[in-house]
Structures are given as C-alpha cells and as structure tokens.
C-alpha positions as a Markdown table, in Angstrom:
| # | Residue | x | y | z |
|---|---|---|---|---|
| 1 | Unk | -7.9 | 16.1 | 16.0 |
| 2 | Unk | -11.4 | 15.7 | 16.1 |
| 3 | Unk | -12.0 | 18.2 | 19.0 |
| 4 | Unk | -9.2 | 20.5 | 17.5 |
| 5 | Unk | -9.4 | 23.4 | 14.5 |
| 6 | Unk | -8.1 | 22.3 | 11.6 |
| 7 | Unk | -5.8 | 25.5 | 10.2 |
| 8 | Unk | -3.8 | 24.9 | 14.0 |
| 9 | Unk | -3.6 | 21.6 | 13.2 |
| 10 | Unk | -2.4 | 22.2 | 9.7 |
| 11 | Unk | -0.4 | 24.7 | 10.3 |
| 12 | Unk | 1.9 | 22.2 | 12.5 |
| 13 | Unk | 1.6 | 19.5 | 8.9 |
| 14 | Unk | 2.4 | 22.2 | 6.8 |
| 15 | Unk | 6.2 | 22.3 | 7.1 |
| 16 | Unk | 6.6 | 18.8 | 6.9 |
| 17 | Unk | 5.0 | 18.6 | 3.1 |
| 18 | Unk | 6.7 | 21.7 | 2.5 |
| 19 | Unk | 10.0 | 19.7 | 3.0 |
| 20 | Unk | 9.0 | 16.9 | 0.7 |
| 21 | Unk | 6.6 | 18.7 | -1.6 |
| 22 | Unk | 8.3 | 22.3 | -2.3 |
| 23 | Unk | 9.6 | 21.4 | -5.7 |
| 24 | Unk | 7.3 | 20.1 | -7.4 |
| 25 | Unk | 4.0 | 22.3 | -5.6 |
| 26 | Unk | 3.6 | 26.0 | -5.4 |
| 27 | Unk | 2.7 | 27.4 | -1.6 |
| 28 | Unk | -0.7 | 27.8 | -2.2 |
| 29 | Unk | -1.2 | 24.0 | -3.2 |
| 30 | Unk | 0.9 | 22.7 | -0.1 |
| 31 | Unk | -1.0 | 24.8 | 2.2 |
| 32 | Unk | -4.4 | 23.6 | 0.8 |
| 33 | Unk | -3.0 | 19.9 | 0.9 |
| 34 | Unk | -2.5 | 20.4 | 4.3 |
| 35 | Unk | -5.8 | 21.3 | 5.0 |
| 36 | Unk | -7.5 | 18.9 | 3.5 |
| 37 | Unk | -5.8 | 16.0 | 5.0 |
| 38 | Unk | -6.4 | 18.0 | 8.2 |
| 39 | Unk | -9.9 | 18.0 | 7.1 |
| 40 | Unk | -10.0 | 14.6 | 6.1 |
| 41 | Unk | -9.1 | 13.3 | 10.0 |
| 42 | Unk | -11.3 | 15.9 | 11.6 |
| 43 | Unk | -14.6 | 14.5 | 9.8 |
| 44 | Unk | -14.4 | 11.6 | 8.7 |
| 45 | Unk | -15.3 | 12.0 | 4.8 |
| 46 | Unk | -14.1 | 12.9 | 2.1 |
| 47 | Unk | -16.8 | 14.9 | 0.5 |
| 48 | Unk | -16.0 | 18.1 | -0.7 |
| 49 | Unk | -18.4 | 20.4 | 0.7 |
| 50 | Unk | -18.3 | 18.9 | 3.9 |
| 51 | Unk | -14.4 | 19.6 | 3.8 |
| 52 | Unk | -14.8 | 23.0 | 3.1 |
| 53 | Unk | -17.1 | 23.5 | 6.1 |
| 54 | Unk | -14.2 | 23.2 | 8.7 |
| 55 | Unk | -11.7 | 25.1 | 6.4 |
| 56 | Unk | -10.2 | 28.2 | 7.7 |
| 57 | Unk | -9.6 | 29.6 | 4.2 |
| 58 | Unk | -12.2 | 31.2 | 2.3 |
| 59 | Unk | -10.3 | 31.1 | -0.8 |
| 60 | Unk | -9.5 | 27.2 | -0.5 |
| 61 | Unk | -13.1 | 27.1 | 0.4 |
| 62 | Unk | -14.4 | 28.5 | -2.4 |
| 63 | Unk | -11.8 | 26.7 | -5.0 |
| 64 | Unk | -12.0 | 23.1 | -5.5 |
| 65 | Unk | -9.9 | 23.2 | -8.5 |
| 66 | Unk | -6.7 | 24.0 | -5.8 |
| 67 | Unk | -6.6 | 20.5 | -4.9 |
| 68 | Unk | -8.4 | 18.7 | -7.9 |
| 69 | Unk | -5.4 | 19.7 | -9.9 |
| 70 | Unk | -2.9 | 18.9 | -8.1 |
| 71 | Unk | -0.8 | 15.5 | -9.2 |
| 72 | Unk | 1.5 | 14.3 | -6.8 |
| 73 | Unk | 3.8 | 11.8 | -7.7 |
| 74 | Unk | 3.0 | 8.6 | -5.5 |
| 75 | Unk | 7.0 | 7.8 | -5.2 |
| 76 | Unk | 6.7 | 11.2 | -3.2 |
| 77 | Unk | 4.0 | 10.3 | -0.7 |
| 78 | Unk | 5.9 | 7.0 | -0.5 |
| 79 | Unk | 9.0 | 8.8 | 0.7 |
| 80 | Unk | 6.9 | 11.1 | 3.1 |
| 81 | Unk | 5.7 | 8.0 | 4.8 |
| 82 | Unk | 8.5 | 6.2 | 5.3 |
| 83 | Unk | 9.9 | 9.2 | 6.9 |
| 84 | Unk | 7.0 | 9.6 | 9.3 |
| 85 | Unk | 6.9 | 5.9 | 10.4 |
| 86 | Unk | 9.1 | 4.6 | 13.1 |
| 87 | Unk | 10.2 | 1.7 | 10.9 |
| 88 | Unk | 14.0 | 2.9 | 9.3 |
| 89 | Unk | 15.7 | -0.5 | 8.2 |
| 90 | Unk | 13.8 | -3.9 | 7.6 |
| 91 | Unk | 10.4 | -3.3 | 6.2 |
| 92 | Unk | 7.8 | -6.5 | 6.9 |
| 93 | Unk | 5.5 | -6.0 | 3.3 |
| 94 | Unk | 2.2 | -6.9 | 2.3 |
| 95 | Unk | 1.2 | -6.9 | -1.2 |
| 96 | Unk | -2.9 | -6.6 | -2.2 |
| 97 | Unk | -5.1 | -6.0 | -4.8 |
| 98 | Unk | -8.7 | -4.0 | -4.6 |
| 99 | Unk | -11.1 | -3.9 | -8.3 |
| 100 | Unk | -14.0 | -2.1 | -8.8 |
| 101 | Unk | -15.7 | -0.6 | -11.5 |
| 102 | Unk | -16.8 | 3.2 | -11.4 |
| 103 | Unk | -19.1 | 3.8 | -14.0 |
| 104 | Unk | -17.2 | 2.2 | -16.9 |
| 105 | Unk | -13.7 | 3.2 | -15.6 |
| 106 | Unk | -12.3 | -0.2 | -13.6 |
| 107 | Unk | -10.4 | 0.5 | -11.6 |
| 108 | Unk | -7.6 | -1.8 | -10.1 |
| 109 | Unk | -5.3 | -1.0 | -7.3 |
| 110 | Unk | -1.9 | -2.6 | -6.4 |
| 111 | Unk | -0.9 | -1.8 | -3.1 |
| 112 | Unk | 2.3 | -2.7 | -1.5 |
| 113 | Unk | 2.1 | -2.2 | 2.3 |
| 114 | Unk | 4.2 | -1.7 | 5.2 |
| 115 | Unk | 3.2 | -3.6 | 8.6 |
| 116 | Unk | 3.1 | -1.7 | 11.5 |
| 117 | Unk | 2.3 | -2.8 | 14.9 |
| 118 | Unk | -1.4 | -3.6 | 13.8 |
| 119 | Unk | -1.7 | -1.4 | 10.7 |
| 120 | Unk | -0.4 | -1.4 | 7.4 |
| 121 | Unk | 0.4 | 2.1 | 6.4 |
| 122 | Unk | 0.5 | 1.8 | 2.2 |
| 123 | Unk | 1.8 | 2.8 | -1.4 |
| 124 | Unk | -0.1 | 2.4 | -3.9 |
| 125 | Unk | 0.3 | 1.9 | -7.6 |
| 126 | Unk | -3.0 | 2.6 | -9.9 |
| 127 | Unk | -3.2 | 0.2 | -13.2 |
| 128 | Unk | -6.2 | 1.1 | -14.4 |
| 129 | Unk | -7.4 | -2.4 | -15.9 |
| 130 | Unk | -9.3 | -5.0 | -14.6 |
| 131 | Unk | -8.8 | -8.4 | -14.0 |
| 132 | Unk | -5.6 | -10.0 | -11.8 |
| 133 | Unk | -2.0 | -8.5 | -11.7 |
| 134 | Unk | 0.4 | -9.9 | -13.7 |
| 135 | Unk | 4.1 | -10.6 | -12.7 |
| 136 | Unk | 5.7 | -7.5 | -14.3 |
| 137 | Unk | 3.3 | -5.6 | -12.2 |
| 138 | Unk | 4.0 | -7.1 | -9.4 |
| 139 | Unk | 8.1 | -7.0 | -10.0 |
| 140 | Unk | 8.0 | -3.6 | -10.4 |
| 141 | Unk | 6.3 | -2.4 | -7.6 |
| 142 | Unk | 8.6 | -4.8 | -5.4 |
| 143 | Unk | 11.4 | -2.8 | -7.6 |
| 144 | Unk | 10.1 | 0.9 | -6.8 |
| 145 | Unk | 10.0 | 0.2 | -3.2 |
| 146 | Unk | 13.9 | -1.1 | -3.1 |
| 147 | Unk | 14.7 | 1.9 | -5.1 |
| 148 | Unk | 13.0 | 4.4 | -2.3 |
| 149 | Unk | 14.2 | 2.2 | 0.4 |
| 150 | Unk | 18.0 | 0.5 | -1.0 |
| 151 | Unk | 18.8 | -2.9 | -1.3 |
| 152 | Unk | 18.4 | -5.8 | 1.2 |
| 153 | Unk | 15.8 | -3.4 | 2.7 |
| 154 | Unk | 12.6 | -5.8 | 2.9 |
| 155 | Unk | 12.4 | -8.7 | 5.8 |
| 156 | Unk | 9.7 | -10.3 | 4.3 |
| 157 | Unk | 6.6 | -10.2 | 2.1 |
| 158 | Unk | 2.8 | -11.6 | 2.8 |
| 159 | Unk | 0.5 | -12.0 | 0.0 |
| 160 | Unk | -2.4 | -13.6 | -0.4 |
| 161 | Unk | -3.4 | -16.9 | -3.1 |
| 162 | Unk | -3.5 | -15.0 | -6.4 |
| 163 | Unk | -0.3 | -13.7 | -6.0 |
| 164 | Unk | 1.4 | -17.1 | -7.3 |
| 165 | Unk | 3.8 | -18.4 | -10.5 |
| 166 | Unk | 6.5 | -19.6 | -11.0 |
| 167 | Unk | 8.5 | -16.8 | -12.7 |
| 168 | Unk | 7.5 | -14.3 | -9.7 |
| 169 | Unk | 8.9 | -16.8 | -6.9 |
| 170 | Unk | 11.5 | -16.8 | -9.0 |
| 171 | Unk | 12.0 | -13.1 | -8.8 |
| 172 | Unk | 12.0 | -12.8 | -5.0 |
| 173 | Unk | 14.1 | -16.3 | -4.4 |
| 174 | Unk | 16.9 | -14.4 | -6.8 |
| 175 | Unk | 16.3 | -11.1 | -4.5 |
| 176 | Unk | 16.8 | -12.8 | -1.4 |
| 177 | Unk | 13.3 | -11.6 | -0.2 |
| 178 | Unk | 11.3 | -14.2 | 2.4 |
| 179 | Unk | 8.1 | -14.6 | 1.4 |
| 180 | Unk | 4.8 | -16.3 | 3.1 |
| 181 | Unk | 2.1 | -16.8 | 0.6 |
| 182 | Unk | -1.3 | -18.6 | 0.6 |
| 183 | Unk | -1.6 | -21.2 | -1.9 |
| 184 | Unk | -4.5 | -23.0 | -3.2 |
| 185 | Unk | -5.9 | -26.3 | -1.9 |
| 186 | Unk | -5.6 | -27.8 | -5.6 |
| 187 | Unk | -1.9 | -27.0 | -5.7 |
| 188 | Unk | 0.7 | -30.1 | -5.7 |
| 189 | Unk | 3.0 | -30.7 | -4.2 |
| 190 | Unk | 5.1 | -33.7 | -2.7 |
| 191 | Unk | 6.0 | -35.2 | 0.1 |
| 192 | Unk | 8.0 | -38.4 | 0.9 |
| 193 | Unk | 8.6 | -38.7 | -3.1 |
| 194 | Unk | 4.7 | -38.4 | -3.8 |
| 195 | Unk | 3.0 | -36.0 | -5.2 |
| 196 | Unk | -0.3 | -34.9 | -3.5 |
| 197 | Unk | -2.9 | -32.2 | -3.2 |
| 198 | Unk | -1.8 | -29.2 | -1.2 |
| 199 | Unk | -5.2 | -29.7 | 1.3 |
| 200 | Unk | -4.1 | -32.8 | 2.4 |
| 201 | Unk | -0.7 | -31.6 | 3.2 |
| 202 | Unk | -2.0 | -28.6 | 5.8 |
| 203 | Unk | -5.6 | -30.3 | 6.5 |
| 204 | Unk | -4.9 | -31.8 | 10.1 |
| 205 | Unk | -3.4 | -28.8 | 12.3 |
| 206 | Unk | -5.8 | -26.6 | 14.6 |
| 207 | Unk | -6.2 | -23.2 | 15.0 |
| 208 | Unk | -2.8 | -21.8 | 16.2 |
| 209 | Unk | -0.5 | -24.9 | 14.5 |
| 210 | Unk | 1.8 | -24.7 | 11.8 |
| 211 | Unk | 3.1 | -27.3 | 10.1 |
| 212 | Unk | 6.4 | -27.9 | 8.0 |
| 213 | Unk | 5.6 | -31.0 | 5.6 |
C-alpha cells in the first residue's frame, strides 16, 4: 500500500464497510472512512494534515468534521474483523489494559484480543476512569464477545497478573472458558497439604520448562 494511491486502494475497501456500515453511515462518511484508513496504512500517522495530503478528494480534504463526527459503534468494527480474519470457530483471546492521562481526561482502555498467527488483531472497550478494571468490566467484555461470536466460541483466554479474583475465575470456570493467567509471586497456594508462597512453587524450571505442582 505504501507504493500504491490511496483512492485505488480505497476504492477496493469501500464495498466491504459499505456491507457492514450502510445503516448506520451515509455514503459520504463510508467513502471518507475508507480513505482514511487507506491513508492511515499508506503513511504511517495519523495526523490530520498529513492524511489529507495523499487524499484524492478535495472535499474530504478540506473537511475534517466528515470523519471527526462520525461514531461507529465498536460492536460493528468487532464484527467487521471477525469477518476479515481467517479465524471462524475457536477464538484464542487475550485480555489487556493500557492508562494514560491526556490532559486531565484518563483515559483507560480494555481490550479484548484475538491471536493470530503472531498478532493480535483487537476490540476494544473505552471506560474512561483510571485506575485497574474491575470484574464487571471485565465480565462483560468476555460477554459482548460471546454475543458477536455465539456460545462455546472461545478456546482459551491469556491475561496478564492484575487480571485476578476470585469471583472472576469464578465467572469463566462456570463458562467453561480455559484460562492461563499470571499470578503473583506473593500468591498462596498449596501443595502436598501445605500452604506456600506461589515463587517457590514455579522458582526452579528454566527457560522453556513448565511445571504442574
């Protein structure tokens, strides 16, 4: 895409959000969509102005307001990609959380992601407060995707340390959904009858090892 012009490019994408965008976007809004995601590939940025320099459209050119607003529902785009990937039945899911702060807006993202090959193509769910996810968050997200994708649809889920407690393992053992998730070294846990620190549980295999204690 970087060698080719973007309104041949997007003229080719334009069809495909058309089928998954028509009702609730006017022509004019798909077709500018479809250029700027064109856009987007073909330079690298994200930048308005430098956008509009590889436009074909004057008038998209000359009117920001075309795209900035535009709301698309994110259960939309979450259908559009799983149609596009070449993943159909059993989804392998990874569940993350990104914070920052922009001015005094924080801004918190919970992203649920679907692995494939070595990317993870996502869906992502905006919050808007700071601080960790909580459970309900989290179960709902979980709940949106089986509701685009049907039951019994997810393999398994990856997620990192702060995604822990007891009522959320509870959720996914009563879904049926496998999970592999990080714990702390301070966790406890027992073994043999004993309770001890998670650490010492996991602290003796190499690089490349797994242990079942």
């Amino acid at each position: 895409l970087r060698t080719s012009k973007v309104h041949y490019k997007s003229s080719e994408l334009y069809p495909i959000l058309h089928e998954y965008f028509g009702k609730s976007m006017n022509l004019a809004r798909i077709k500018a969509l479809s250029m700027m995601v064109c856009a987007i590939c073909k330079v690298q940025r994200v930048t308005y102005t430098k956008l509009a320099a590889v436009f074909d459209s004057e008038t998209t050119a000359e009117n920001p307001a075309a795209i900035a607003e535009c709301e698309i529902r994110t259960d939309l785009i979450a259908k559009l990609i799983l149609k596009l990937i070449p993943v159909q039945s059993l989804y392998n899911l990874t569940l993350d959380r990104s914070n920052w702060k922009f001015s005094d807006t924080s801004i918190n993202i919970l992203t649920l992601g679907i692995i494939y090959e070595d990317a993870v193509l996502y869906r992502v769910q905006d919050d808007g407060q700071a601080g960790n996810s909580n459970t309900h968050e989290r179960i709902e997200l979980v709940n949106r995707f089986i509701r685009l994708t049907g039951e019994n649809s997810i393999n398994h889920l990856m997620a990192d340390r702060e995604f822990v407690g007891s009522e959320w393992w509870g959720y996914l053992n009563a879904r049926g959904i496998h999970y592999h998730i990080r714990i702390r070294e301070n966790f406890r846990g027992f073994r043999y009858g004993q309770e001890t620190r998670a650490y010492w549980l996991f602290n003796d295999p190499k690089l490349g090892e797994s242990k079942h204690p």
